Coordinates of C-alpha atoms and ligand atoms in Angstrom, one line a residue:
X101 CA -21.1 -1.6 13.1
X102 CA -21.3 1.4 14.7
X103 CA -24.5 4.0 15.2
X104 CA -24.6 6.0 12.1
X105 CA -25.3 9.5 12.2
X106 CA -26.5 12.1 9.6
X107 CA -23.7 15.4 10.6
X108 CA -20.1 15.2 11.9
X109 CA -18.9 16.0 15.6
X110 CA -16.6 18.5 14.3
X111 CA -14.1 19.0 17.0
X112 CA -11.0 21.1 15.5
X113 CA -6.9 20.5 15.3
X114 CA -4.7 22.6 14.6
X115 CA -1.8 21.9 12.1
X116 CA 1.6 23.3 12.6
X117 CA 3.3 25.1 9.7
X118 CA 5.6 22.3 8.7
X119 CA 2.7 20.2 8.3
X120 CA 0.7 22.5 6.4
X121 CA 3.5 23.0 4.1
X122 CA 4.9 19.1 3.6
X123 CA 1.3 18.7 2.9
X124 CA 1.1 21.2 -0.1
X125 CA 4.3 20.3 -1.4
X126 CA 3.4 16.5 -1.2
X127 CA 0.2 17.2 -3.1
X128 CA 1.8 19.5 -5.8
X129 CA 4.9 17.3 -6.6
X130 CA 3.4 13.6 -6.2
X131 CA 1.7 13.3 -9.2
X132 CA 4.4 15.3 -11.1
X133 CA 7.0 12.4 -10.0
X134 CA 4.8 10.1 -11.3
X135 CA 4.7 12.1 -14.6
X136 CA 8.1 12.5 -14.6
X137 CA 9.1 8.7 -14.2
X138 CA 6.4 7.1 -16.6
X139 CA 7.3 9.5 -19.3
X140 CA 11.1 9.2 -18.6
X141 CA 10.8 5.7 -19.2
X142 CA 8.5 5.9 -22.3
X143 CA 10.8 8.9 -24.2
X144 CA 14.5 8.2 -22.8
X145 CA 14.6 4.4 -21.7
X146 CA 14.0 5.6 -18.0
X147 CA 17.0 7.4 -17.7
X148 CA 15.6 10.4 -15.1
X149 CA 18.2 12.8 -15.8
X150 CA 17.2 12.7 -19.7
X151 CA 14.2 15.5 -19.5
X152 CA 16.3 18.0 -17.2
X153 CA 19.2 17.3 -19.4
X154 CA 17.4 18.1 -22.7
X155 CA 15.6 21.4 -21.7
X156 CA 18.9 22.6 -19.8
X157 CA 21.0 22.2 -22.9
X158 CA 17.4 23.5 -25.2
X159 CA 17.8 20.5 -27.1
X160 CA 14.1 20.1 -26.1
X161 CA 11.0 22.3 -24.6
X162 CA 8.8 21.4 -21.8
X163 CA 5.9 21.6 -24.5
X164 CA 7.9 18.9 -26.5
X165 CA 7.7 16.3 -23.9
X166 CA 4.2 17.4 -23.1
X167 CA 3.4 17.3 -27.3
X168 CA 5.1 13.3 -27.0
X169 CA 2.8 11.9 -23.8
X170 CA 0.3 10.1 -25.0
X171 CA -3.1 11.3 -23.9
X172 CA -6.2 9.6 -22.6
X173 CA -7.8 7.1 -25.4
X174 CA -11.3 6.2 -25.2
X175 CA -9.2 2.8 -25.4
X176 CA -7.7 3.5 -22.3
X177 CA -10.9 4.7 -20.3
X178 CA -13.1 1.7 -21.4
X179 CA -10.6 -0.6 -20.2
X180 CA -9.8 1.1 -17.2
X181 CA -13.5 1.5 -16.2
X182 CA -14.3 -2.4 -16.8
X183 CA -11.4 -3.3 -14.6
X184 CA -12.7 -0.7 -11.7
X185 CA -16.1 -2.4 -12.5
X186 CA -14.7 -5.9 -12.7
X187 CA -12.8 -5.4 -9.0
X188 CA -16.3 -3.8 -7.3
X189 CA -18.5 -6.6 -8.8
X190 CA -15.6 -8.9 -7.1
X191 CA -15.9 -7.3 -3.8
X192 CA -19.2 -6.5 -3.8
X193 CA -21.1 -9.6 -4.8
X194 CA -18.6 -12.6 -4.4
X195 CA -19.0 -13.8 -0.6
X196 CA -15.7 -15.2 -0.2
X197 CA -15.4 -18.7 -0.3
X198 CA -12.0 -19.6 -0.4
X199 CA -12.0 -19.8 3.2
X200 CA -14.4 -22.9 3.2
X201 CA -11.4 -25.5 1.6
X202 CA -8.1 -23.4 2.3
X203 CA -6.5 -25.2 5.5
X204 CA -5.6 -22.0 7.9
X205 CA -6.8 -18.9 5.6
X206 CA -9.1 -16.6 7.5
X207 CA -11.7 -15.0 4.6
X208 CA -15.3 -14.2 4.6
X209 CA -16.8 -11.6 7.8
X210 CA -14.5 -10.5 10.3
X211 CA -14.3 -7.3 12.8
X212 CA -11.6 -4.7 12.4
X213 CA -10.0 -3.2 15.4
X214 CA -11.8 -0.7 17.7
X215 CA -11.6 3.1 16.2
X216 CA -11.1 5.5 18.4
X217 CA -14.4 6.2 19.2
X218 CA -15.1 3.0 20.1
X219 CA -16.9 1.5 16.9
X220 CA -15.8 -2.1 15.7
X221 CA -16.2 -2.8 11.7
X222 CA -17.4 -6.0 9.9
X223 CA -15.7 -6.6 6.7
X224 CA -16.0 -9.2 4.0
X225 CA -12.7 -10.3 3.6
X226 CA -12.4 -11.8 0.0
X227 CA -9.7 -10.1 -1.3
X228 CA -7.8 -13.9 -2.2
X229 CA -10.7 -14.9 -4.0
X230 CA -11.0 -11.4 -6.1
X231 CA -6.9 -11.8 -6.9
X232 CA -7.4 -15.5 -8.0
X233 CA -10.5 -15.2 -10.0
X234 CA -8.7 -11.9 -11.6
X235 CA -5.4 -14.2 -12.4
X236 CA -7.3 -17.0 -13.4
X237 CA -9.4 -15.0 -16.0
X238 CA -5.4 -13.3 -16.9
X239 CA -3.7 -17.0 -17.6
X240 CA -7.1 -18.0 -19.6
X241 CA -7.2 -15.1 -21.9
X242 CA -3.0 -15.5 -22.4
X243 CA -3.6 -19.5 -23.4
X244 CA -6.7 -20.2 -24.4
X245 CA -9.5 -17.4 -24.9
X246 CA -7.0 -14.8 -26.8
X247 CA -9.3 -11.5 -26.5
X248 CA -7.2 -9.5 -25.5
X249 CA -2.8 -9.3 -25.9
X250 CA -1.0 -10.1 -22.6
X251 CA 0.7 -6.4 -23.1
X252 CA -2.3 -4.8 -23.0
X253 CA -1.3 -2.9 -20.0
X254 CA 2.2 -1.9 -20.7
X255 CA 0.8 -0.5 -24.3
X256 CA -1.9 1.9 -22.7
X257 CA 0.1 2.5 -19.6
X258 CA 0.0 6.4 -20.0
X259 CA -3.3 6.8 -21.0
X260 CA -4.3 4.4 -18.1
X261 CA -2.4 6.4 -15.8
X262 CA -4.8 9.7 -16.9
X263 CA -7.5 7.1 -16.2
X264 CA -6.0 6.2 -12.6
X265 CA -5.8 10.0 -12.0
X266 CA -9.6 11.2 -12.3
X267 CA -10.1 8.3 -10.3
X268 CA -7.9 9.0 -7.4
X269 CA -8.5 12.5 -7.3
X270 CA -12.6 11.8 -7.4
X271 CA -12.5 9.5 -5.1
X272 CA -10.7 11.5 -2.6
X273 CA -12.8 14.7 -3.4
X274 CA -16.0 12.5 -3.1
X275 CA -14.2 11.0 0.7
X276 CA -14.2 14.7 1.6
X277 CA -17.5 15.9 0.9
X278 CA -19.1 12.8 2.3
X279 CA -16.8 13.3 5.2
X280 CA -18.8 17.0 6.0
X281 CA -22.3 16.1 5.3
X282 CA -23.2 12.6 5.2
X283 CA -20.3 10.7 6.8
X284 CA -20.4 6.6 8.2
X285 CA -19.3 7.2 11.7
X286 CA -19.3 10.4 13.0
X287 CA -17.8 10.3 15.9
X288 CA -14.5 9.0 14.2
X289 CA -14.4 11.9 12.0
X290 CA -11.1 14.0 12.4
X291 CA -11.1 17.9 11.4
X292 CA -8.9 20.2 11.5
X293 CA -9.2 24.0 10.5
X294 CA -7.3 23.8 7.5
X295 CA -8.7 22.3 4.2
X296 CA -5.4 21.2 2.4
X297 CA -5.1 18.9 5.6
X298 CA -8.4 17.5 5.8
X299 CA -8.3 16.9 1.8
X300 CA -4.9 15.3 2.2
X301 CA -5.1 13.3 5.2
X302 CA -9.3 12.8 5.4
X303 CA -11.7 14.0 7.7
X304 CA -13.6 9.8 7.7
X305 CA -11.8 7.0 9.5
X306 CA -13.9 4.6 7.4
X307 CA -16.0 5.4 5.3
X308 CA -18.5 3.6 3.5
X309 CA -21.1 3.2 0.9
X310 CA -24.3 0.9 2.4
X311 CA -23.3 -1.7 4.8
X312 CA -20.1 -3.5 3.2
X313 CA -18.5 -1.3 0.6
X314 CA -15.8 -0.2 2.9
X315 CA -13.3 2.5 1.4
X316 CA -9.5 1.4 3.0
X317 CA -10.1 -2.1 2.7
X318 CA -10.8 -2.0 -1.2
X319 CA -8.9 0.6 -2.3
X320 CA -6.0 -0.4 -0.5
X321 CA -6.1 -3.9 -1.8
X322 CA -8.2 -3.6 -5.0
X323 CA -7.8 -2.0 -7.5
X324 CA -3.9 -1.4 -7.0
X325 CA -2.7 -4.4 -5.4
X326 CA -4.8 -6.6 -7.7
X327 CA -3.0 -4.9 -10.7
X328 CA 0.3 -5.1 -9.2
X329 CA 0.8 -8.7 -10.0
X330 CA -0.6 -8.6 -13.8
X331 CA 1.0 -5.0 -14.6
X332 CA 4.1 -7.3 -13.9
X333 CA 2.9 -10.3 -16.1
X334 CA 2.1 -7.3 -19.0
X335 CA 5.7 -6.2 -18.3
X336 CA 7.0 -9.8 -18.9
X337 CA 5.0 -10.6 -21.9
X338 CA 6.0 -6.9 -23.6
X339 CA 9.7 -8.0 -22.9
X340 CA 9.3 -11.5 -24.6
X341 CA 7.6 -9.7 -27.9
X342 CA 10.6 -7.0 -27.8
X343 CA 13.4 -9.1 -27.2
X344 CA 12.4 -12.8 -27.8
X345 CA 12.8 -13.8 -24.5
X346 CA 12.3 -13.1 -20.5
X347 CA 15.4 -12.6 -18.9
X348 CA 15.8 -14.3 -15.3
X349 CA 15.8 -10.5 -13.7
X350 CA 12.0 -9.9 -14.8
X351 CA 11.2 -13.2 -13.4
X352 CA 12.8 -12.4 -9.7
X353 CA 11.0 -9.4 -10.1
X354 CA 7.8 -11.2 -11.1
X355 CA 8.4 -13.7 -8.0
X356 CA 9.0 -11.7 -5.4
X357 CA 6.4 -8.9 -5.6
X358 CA 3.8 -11.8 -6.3
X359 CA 4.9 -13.5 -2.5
X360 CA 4.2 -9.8 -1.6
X361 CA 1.0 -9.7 -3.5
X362 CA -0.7 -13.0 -2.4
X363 CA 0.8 -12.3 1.3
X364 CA -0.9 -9.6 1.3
X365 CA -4.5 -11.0 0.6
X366 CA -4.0 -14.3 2.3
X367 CA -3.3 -11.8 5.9
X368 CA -6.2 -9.7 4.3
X369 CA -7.9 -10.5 8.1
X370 CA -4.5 -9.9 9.8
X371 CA -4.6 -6.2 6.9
X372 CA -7.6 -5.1 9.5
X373 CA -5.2 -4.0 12.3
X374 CA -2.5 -2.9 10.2
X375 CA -2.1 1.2 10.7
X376 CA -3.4 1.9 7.3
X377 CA -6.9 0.7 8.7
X378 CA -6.5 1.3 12.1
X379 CA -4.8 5.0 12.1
X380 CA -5.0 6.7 9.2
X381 CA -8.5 8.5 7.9
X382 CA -9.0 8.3 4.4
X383 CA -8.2 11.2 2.3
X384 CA -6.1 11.9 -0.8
X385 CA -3.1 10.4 0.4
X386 CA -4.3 6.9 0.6
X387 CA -7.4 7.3 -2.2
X388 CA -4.7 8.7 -4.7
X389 CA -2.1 7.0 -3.1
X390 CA -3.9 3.5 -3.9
X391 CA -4.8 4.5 -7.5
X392 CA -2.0 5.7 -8.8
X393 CA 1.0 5.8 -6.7
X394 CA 1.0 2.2 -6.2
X395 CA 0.5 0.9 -9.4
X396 CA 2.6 3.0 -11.3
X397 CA 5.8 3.3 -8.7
X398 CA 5.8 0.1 -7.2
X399 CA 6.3 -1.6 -10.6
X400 CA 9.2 0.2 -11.5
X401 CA 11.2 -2.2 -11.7
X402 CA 9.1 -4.6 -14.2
X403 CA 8.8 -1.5 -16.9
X404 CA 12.4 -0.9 -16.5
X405 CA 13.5 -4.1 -17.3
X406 CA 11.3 -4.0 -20.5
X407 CA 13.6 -1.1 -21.7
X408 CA 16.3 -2.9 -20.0
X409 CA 16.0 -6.5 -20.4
X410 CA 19.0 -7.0 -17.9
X411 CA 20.1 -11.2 -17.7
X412 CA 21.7 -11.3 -14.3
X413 CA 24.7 -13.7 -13.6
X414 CA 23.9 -16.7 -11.9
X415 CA 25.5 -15.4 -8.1
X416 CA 23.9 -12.1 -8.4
X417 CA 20.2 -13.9 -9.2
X418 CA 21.2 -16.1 -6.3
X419 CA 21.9 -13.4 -4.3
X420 CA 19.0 -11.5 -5.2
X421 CA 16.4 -14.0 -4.8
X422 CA 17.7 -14.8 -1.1
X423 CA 17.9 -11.3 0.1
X424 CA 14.4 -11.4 -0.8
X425 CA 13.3 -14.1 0.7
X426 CA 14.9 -13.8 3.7
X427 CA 13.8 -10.3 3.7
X428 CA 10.1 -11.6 3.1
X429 CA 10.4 -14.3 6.0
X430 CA 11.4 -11.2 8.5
X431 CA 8.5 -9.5 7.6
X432 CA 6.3 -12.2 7.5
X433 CA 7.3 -14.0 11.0
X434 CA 7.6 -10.5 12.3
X435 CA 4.0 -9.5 11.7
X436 CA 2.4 -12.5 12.8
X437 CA 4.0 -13.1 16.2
X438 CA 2.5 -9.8 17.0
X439 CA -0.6 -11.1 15.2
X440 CA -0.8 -13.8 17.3
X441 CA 0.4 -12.2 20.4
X442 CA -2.6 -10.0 20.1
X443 CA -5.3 -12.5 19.2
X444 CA -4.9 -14.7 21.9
X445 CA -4.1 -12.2 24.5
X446 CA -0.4 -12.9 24.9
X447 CA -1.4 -16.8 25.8
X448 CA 1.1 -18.5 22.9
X449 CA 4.6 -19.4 22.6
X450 CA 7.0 -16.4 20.6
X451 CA 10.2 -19.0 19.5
X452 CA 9.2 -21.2 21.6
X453 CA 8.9 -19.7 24.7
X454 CA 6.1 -18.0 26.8
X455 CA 6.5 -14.1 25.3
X456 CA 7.7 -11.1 27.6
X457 CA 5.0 -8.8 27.8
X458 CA 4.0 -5.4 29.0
X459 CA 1.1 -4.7 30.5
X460 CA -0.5 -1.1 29.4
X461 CA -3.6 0.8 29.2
X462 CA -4.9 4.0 27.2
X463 CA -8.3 6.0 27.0
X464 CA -9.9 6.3 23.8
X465 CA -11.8 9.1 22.5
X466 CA -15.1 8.2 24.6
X467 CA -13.5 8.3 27.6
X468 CA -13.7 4.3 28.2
X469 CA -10.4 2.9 29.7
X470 CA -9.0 0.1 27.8
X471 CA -6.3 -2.3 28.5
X472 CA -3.7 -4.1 25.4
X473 CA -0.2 -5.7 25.8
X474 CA 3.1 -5.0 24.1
X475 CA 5.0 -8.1 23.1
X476 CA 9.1 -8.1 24.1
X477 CA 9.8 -11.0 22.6
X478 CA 10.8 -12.4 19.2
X479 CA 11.3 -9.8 16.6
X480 CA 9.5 -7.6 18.8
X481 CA 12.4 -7.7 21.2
X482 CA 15.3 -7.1 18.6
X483 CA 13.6 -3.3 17.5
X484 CA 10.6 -1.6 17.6
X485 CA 9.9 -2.3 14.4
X486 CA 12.1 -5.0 13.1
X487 CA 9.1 -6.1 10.3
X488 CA 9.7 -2.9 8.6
X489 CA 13.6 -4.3 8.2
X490 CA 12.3 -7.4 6.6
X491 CA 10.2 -5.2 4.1
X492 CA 13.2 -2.8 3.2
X493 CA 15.1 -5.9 2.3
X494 CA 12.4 -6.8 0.0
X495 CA 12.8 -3.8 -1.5
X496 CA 16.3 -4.0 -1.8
X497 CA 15.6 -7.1 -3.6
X498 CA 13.4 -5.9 -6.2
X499 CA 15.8 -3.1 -6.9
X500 CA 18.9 -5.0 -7.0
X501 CA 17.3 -7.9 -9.8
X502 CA 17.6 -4.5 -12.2
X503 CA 20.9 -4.2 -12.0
X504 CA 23.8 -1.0 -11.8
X505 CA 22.5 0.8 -15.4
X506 CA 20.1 3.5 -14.2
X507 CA 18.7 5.1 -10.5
X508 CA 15.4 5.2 -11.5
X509 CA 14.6 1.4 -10.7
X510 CA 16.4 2.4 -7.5
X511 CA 13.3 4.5 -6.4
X512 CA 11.7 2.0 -5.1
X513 CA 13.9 1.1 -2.2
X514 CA 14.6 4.8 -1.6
X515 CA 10.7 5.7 -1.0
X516 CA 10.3 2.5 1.4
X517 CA 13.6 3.9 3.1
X518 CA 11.7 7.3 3.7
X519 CA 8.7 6.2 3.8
X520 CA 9.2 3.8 6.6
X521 CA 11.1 5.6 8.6
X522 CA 8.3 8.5 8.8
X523 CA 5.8 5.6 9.4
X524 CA 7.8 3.9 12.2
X525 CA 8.7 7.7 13.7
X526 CA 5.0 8.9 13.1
X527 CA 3.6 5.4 15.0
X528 CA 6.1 6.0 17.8
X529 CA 4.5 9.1 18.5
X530 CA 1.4 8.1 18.5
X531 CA 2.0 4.9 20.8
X532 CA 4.1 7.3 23.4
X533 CA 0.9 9.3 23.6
X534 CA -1.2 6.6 23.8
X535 CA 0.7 4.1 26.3
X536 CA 2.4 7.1 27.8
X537 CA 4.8 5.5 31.0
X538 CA 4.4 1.8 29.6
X539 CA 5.4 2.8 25.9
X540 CA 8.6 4.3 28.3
X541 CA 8.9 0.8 29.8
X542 CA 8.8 -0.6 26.2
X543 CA 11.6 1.7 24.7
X544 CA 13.8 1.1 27.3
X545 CA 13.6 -2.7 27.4
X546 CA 13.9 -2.6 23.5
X547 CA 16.0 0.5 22.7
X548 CA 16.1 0.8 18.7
X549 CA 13.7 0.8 16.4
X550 CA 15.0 -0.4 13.6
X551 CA 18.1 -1.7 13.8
X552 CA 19.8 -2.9 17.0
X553 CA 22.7 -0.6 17.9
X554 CA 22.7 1.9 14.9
X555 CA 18.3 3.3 14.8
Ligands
NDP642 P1 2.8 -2.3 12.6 O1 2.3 -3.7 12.1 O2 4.2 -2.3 13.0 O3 1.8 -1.8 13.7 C1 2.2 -0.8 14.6 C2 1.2 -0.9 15.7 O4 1.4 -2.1 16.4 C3 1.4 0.2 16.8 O5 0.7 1.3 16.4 C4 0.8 -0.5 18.0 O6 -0.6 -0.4 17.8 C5 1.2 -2.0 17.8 N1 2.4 -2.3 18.4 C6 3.6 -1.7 18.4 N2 4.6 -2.3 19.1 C7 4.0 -3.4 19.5 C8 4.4 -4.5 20.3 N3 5.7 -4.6 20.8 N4 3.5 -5.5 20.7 C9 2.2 -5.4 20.3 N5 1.8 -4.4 19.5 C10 2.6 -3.4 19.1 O7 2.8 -1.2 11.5 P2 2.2 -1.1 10.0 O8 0.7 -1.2 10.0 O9 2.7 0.2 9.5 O10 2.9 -2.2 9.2 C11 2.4 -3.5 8.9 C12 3.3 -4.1 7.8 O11 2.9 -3.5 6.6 C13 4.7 -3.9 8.0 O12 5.5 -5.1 7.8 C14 5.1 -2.9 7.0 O13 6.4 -3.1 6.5 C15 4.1 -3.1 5.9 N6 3.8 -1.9 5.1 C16 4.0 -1.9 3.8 C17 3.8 -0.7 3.0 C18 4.1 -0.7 1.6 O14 3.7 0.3 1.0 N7 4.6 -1.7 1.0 C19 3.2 0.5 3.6 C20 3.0 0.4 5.0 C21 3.3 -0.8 5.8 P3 -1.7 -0.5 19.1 O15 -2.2 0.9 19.1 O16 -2.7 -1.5 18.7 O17 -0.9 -0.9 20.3

């Protein structure tokens, strides 16, 4: 753990206009898309042109669909506050222990990367054992302990997503002021003169409450990534009461975003030296992001299929469920060659072979010279960022189990698209300003960054 330190170094950056103004137009319209989408699902079977349709033709007024949307239950905010509660108490007090008789998981305390001003984190990584516990309690309440129905979630979803708001907003807000007066780590604080920016993107790198209740790591993985898997499992179980059965398109759907899920939390450790952790500051976009735009867009595809219970043809599941698996394996095999590449300094074998490397060095924030590798070999040697292919095929997947009927399940793959793309441009940027003449020697031996010989 680093020093910590009652005020923030504030040194200032300066945002250029386009910046400024993605960022006001990102914080404006996000949580109206995720309006928009919920409610077009829950008043016109998620067909998105519906609502523009409707109040173009006046066959309906914006204060109609407003009247419609459910509002916030004292239902809706008990639950959601137990399950907030439930997933601290988790992370909080549960040492994890599932490291102690799982053969090669990495759980319990391990150190983050170093921040740029030099400070190295500790973290209790139990974020398999919160998501099993969680699932566990789930299959016992759906078989044996009946307290609560298996749809519970897809029947208060828009109330719950009012819920997810105030959190996602407060939490950010509360990242913010901490971030001025009483902030972890000073000297990893970033500022820049404008306030929509530092709201946005966060003034803390990682901030904390007391020693081990990190920010990033659980909002990031828990609350929304927990939920991901069991707002899916609601989704099923609300089809099956509808329609009398699951069709085979909710279970790909199921299948594949839970190898996401539990790949996720078993590489919890490998999670630490992802960007998220490693680059970003925490502001609204990941606070929010984790509490609202996760949960409710990245299972698009499970409450669309409970509108539309779509039974795929045998060759098109087929199809499906390979994309996504081969999809999965490229992200997967991708990911932890540089994993590994890293952890043992370049001194393991990348398909077999001894790895190309490239030897660089930066100069963090303190001054301090350091000196890192950049692996040429394996996926790392097809594009710069080959693991983000694997993870767009993924997406494909999910999309592609719903079926031609509507766009709106669609989304999915067409945010990762974007989304990716910005990250992998965005990380590019900062890696040629960090490596400088070595990230040069890197793009020219590995020219694309995507996809060899089109990106
Ligand atoms: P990466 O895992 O690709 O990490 C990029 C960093 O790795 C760079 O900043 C650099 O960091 C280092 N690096 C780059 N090239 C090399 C190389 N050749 N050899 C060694 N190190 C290198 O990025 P992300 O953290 O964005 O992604 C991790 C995974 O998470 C991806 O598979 C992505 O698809 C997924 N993801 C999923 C999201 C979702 O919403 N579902 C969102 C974001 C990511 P350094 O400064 O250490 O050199």
């Amino acid at each position: 753990m680093g020093p910590r330190v009652t005020a923030c170094i504030r040194p200032r950056r300066e945002v250029d206009w386009f910046s400024l103004g993605s960022i006001i137009f990102l914080l404006l319209c996000r949580t109206f898309i995720v309006y928009y989408f919920i409610m077009a699902c829950d008043q016109y079977s998620c067909a998105l042109t519906g609502p523009v349709v409707d109040i173009a033709t006046g066959r309906a007024r914006l204060s109609d669909i407003w009247a419609k949307t459910p509002p916030i239950t004292r239902k809706a905010a008990q639950l959601y506050t137990l399950w907030v509660t439930f997933q601290v108490l988790l992370y909080t007090s549960l040492p994890d222990f599932c490291h102690k008789f799982l053969p090669g998981y990495v759980g319990g305390i391990q150190e983050g990367a170093v921040t740029p001003a030099g400070v190295v984190n500790k973290y209790q990584i139990n974020g398999l054992q919160a998501w099993l516990l969680t699932h566990l309690l789930w299959f016992a309440n759906a078989h044996l302990l009946s307290w609560f129905s298996p749809t519970i979630i897809f029947d208060n979803w828009i109330p719950l997503l009012w819920c997810a708001n105030i959190l996602g907003y407060a939490v950010s807000t509360f990242a913010m002021v901490k971030g001025y007066f009483f902030p972890t780590s000073a000297r990893d604080c970033k500022f820049t003169g404008n306030f929509f920016y530092n709201y946005m993107m966060g003034v803390e790198f990682n901030p904390r409450i007391g020693k081990w209740f990190d920010f990033k790591l659980f909002f990031n993985g828990r609350p929304g990534i927990v939920a991901w898997t069991l707002i899916n499992l609601s989704f099923a179980a609300k089809q099956r009461e509808l329609h009398g059965h699951v069709t085979n398109a909710m279970v790909l759907v199921n299948v594949l975003q839970a190898i996401y899920v539990i790949d996720f939390f078993w590489n919890e450790t490998w999670y630490l030296k992802t960007i998220d952790i490693c680059h970003d500051h925490f502001g609204w976009y990941l606070g929010w992001g984790d509490c609202v735009w996760l949960p409710y867009l990245y299972t698009l595809q499970g409450l669309y299929l409970v509108y539309h219970p779509v039974q795929l043809s045998t060759p098109h599941a087929v199809g499906v469920l390979l994309l996504g698996l081969v999809g999965y394996y490229i992200f997967r095999v991708a990911n932890h060659q540089k994993d590994l590449f890293r952890r043992t300094d370049g001194r393991c074998l990348i398909w077999g072979k001894k790895p190309k490397v490239i030897e660089c060095s930066y100069t963090s924030a303190d001054g301090q010279r350091h000196h890192s590798k950049l692996l040429v070999s394996g996926f790392w040697g097809v594009a710069r960022h080959f693991n983000y292919v694997g993870d767009l095929m993924g997406s494909l997947a999910y999309c592609l189990a719903c079926g031609g009927g509507h766009l709106l399940p669609y989304f999915y793959i067409i945010y990762m698209a974007i989304l990716l793309t910005h990250r992998c441009l965005r990380d590019e940027h900062r890696c040629a300003s960090k490596y400088g003449r070595d990230w040069e020697r890197y793009t020219a031996a590995v020219p694309y960054r995507l996809l060899p010989g089109i990106f």
